[in-house]
């Protein structure tokens, strides 16, 4: 469990806060969305498609560091890259999804993730891709709802 906390929570949070140190609004606006979506997907997945180590009575507990760390931070950085660094949205979504898929594939090869009921790395990619599309749609909705004001700054 200590590995999940260090690799899934502490390192991503430190890295994300360092990258977003001048743009904390991305954390405030997108971090809660990332936590909520990640927790929902993992709760469904643990019941039907995958398991991670360490085994606990409540599998969501083992994934809590990732639900609070790497998944929402990756989404925040992705939106930052799209909005501030002016990267194109679809390649940013694809790269973010691919990065998390490769991390999970590595964990699977090391025996820390177990798939069942037909789940595979292809479905894993889509389980990351679709929430990132949702986050991008949410960012577009926020831009429409709260348009930038040149004299007062932006969201």
C-alpha positions as a printed NumPy array, in Angstrom:
array([[  0.   ,   0.   ,   0.   ],
       [  2.915,   2.339,   0.661],
       [  3.91 ,   1.945,  -2.998],
       [  0.412,   3.003,  -4.091],
       [  0.657,   6.067,  -1.858],
       [  4.109,   7.113,  -3.069],
       [  3.698,   6.325,  -6.789],
       [ -0.028,   6.99 ,  -7.116],
       [ -0.452,  10.   ,  -4.811],
       [  2.667,  11.775,  -3.535],
       [  4.831,  11.868,  -6.675],
       [  1.976,  12.92 ,  -8.998],
       [  0.794,  15.614,  -6.564],
       [  4.289,  17.047,  -6.189],
       [  4.85 ,  16.95 ,  -9.951],
       [  1.417,  18.44 , -10.694],
       [  1.682,  21.23 ,  -8.138],
       [  5.155,  22.072,  -9.456],
       [  3.901,  22.291, -13.067],
       [  0.74 ,  24.199, -12.095],
       [  2.397,  26.405,  -9.447],
       [  1.392,  29.591, -11.289],
       [ -1.976,  28.253, -12.409],
       [ -3.691,  26.865,  -9.309],
       [ -7.08 ,  27.605, -10.865],
       [ -6.623,  24.422, -12.917],
       [ -6.363,  22.425,  -9.704],
       [ -9.404,  24.139,  -8.188],
       [-11.541,  23.695, -11.304],
       [-10.506,  20.263, -12.613],
       [ -9.069,  18.282,  -9.699],
       [-12.499,  17.587,  -8.099],
       [-13.865,  16.439, -11.467],
       [-10.911,  14.076, -11.866],
       [-11.368,  12.608,  -8.395],
       [-15.103,  12.063,  -8.917],
       [-14.767,  10.469, -12.352],
       [-11.84 ,   8.298, -11.275],
       [-13.651,   7.045,  -8.173],
       [-16.774,   6.218, -10.196],
       [-14.88 ,   4.32 , -12.891],
       [-12.758,   2.423, -10.359],
       [-15.789,   1.438,  -8.281],
       [-17.45 ,  -0.041, -11.36 ],
       [-14.21 ,  -1.638, -12.507],
       [-13.448,  -3.337,  -9.202],
       [-16.843,  -5.005,  -9.245],
       [-16.688,  -6.252, -12.827],
       [-13.317,  -5.938, -14.584],
       [-10.114,  -5.509, -12.566],
       [ -8.365,  -5.773,  -9.236],
       [ -5.198,  -4.133,  -7.913],
       [ -2.789,  -5.002,  -5.16 ],
       [ -2.784,  -4.963,  -2.246],
       [ -5.977,  -6.938,  -1.846],
       [ -8.221,  -5.322,   0.726],
       [-11.787,  -5.989,   1.792],
       [-12.766,  -2.791,  -0.023],
       [-10.789,  -2.587,  -3.264],
       [-11.56 ,   1.119,  -3.582],
       [ -9.262,   1.664,  -0.624],
       [ -6.269,   0.295,  -2.565],
       [ -7.055,   2.667,  -5.473],
       [ -7.663,   5.733,  -3.301],
       [ -4.11 ,   7.083,  -3.762],
       [ -4.518,   6.919,  -7.548],
       [ -8.044,   8.386,  -7.378],
       [ -6.629,  11.342,  -5.427],
       [ -3.295,  11.578,  -7.244],
       [ -2.229,  10.484, -10.681],
       [ -5.641,  10.417, -12.394],
       [ -6.926,  13.906, -11.498],
       [ -3.458,  15.483, -11.759],
       [ -3.007,  14.071, -15.269],
       [ -6.343,  15.632, -16.235],
       [ -5.366,  19.   , -14.753],
       [ -2.058,  18.985, -16.616],
       [ -3.797,  17.957, -19.838],
       [ -6.224,  20.899, -19.619],
       [ -3.325,  23.208, -18.723],
       [ -1.445,  22.061, -21.828],
       [ -4.518,  22.707, -23.992],
       [ -5.467,  26.084, -22.549],
       [ -2.157,  27.686, -21.543],
       [  0.431,  25.959, -23.715],
       [ -1.999,  25.99 , -26.676],
       [ -1.581,  22.304, -27.507],
       [ -4.194,  20.789, -29.78 ],
       [ -6.936,  19.072, -27.716],
       [ -7.214,  15.684, -29.405],
       [ -3.485,  14.898, -29.426],
       [ -3.277,  16.06 , -25.775],
       [ -6.18 ,  13.775, -24.845],
       [ -4.61 ,  10.89 , -26.776],
       [ -1.15 ,  11.36 , -25.215],
       [ -2.591,  11.651, -21.689],
       [ -4.649,   8.489, -22.2  ],
       [ -1.708,   6.647, -23.68 ],
       [  0.567,   7.701, -20.807],
       [ -1.822,   6.358, -18.158],
       [ -2.412,   3.212, -20.222],
       [  1.342,   2.576, -20.394],
       [  1.67 ,   3.103, -16.646],
       [ -1.153,   0.635, -16.021],
       [  0.281,  -1.826, -18.524],
       [  3.579,  -1.686, -16.625],
       [  1.73 ,  -2.329, -13.352],
       [ -0.088,  -5.242, -14.997],
       [  3.171,  -6.741, -16.264],
       [  4.554,  -6.459, -12.72 ],
       [  1.499,  -8.306, -11.368],
       [ -0.06 ,  -5.363,  -9.519],
       [ -3.162,  -5.206, -11.737],
       [ -5.36 ,  -8.18 , -12.603],
       [ -7.963,  -8.109, -15.382],
       [-10.986, -10.402, -15.661],
       [-14.329, -10.695, -17.508],
       [-12.694,  -9.864, -20.838],
       [-11.047,  -6.62 , -19.748],
       [ -7.783,  -5.863, -21.538],
       [ -5.351,  -3.021, -22.232],
       [ -7.468,  -1.838, -25.182],
       [-10.45 ,  -1.215, -22.863],
       [ -8.091,   0.381, -20.37 ],
       [ -7.093,   2.968, -22.971],
       [-10.778,   3.83 , -23.559],
       [-11.403,   4.015, -19.81 ],
       [ -8.863,   6.862, -19.751],
       [ -9.677,   8.434, -23.112],
       [-13.411,   8.961, -22.492],
       [-12.992,  10.716, -19.096],
       [-10.382,  13.011, -20.646],
       [-12.859,  13.855, -23.404],
       [-15.382,  14.592, -20.646],
       [-12.853,  16.856, -18.885],
       [-12.138,  18.687, -22.134],
       [-15.885,  19.147, -22.691],
       [-16.178,  20.465, -19.133],
       [-13.378,  22.955, -19.84 ],
       [-15.197,  24.148, -22.953],
       [-18.404,  24.532, -20.927],
       [-16.538,  26.591, -18.32 ],
       [-15.146,  28.866, -21.04 ],
       [-18.668,  29.437, -22.394],
       [-20.181,  29.963, -18.942],
       [-17.373,  32.182, -17.647],
       [-15.831,  33.967, -20.653],
       [-12.441,  35.523, -20.105],
       [-12.375,  39.186, -19.212],
       [ -9.379,  41.079, -20.493],
       [ -9.303,  43.629, -17.637],
       [ -9.95 ,  41.241, -14.724],
       [ -7.922,  38.243, -15.806],
       [ -9.174,  34.802, -16.689],
       [-10.394,  31.678, -15.041]])
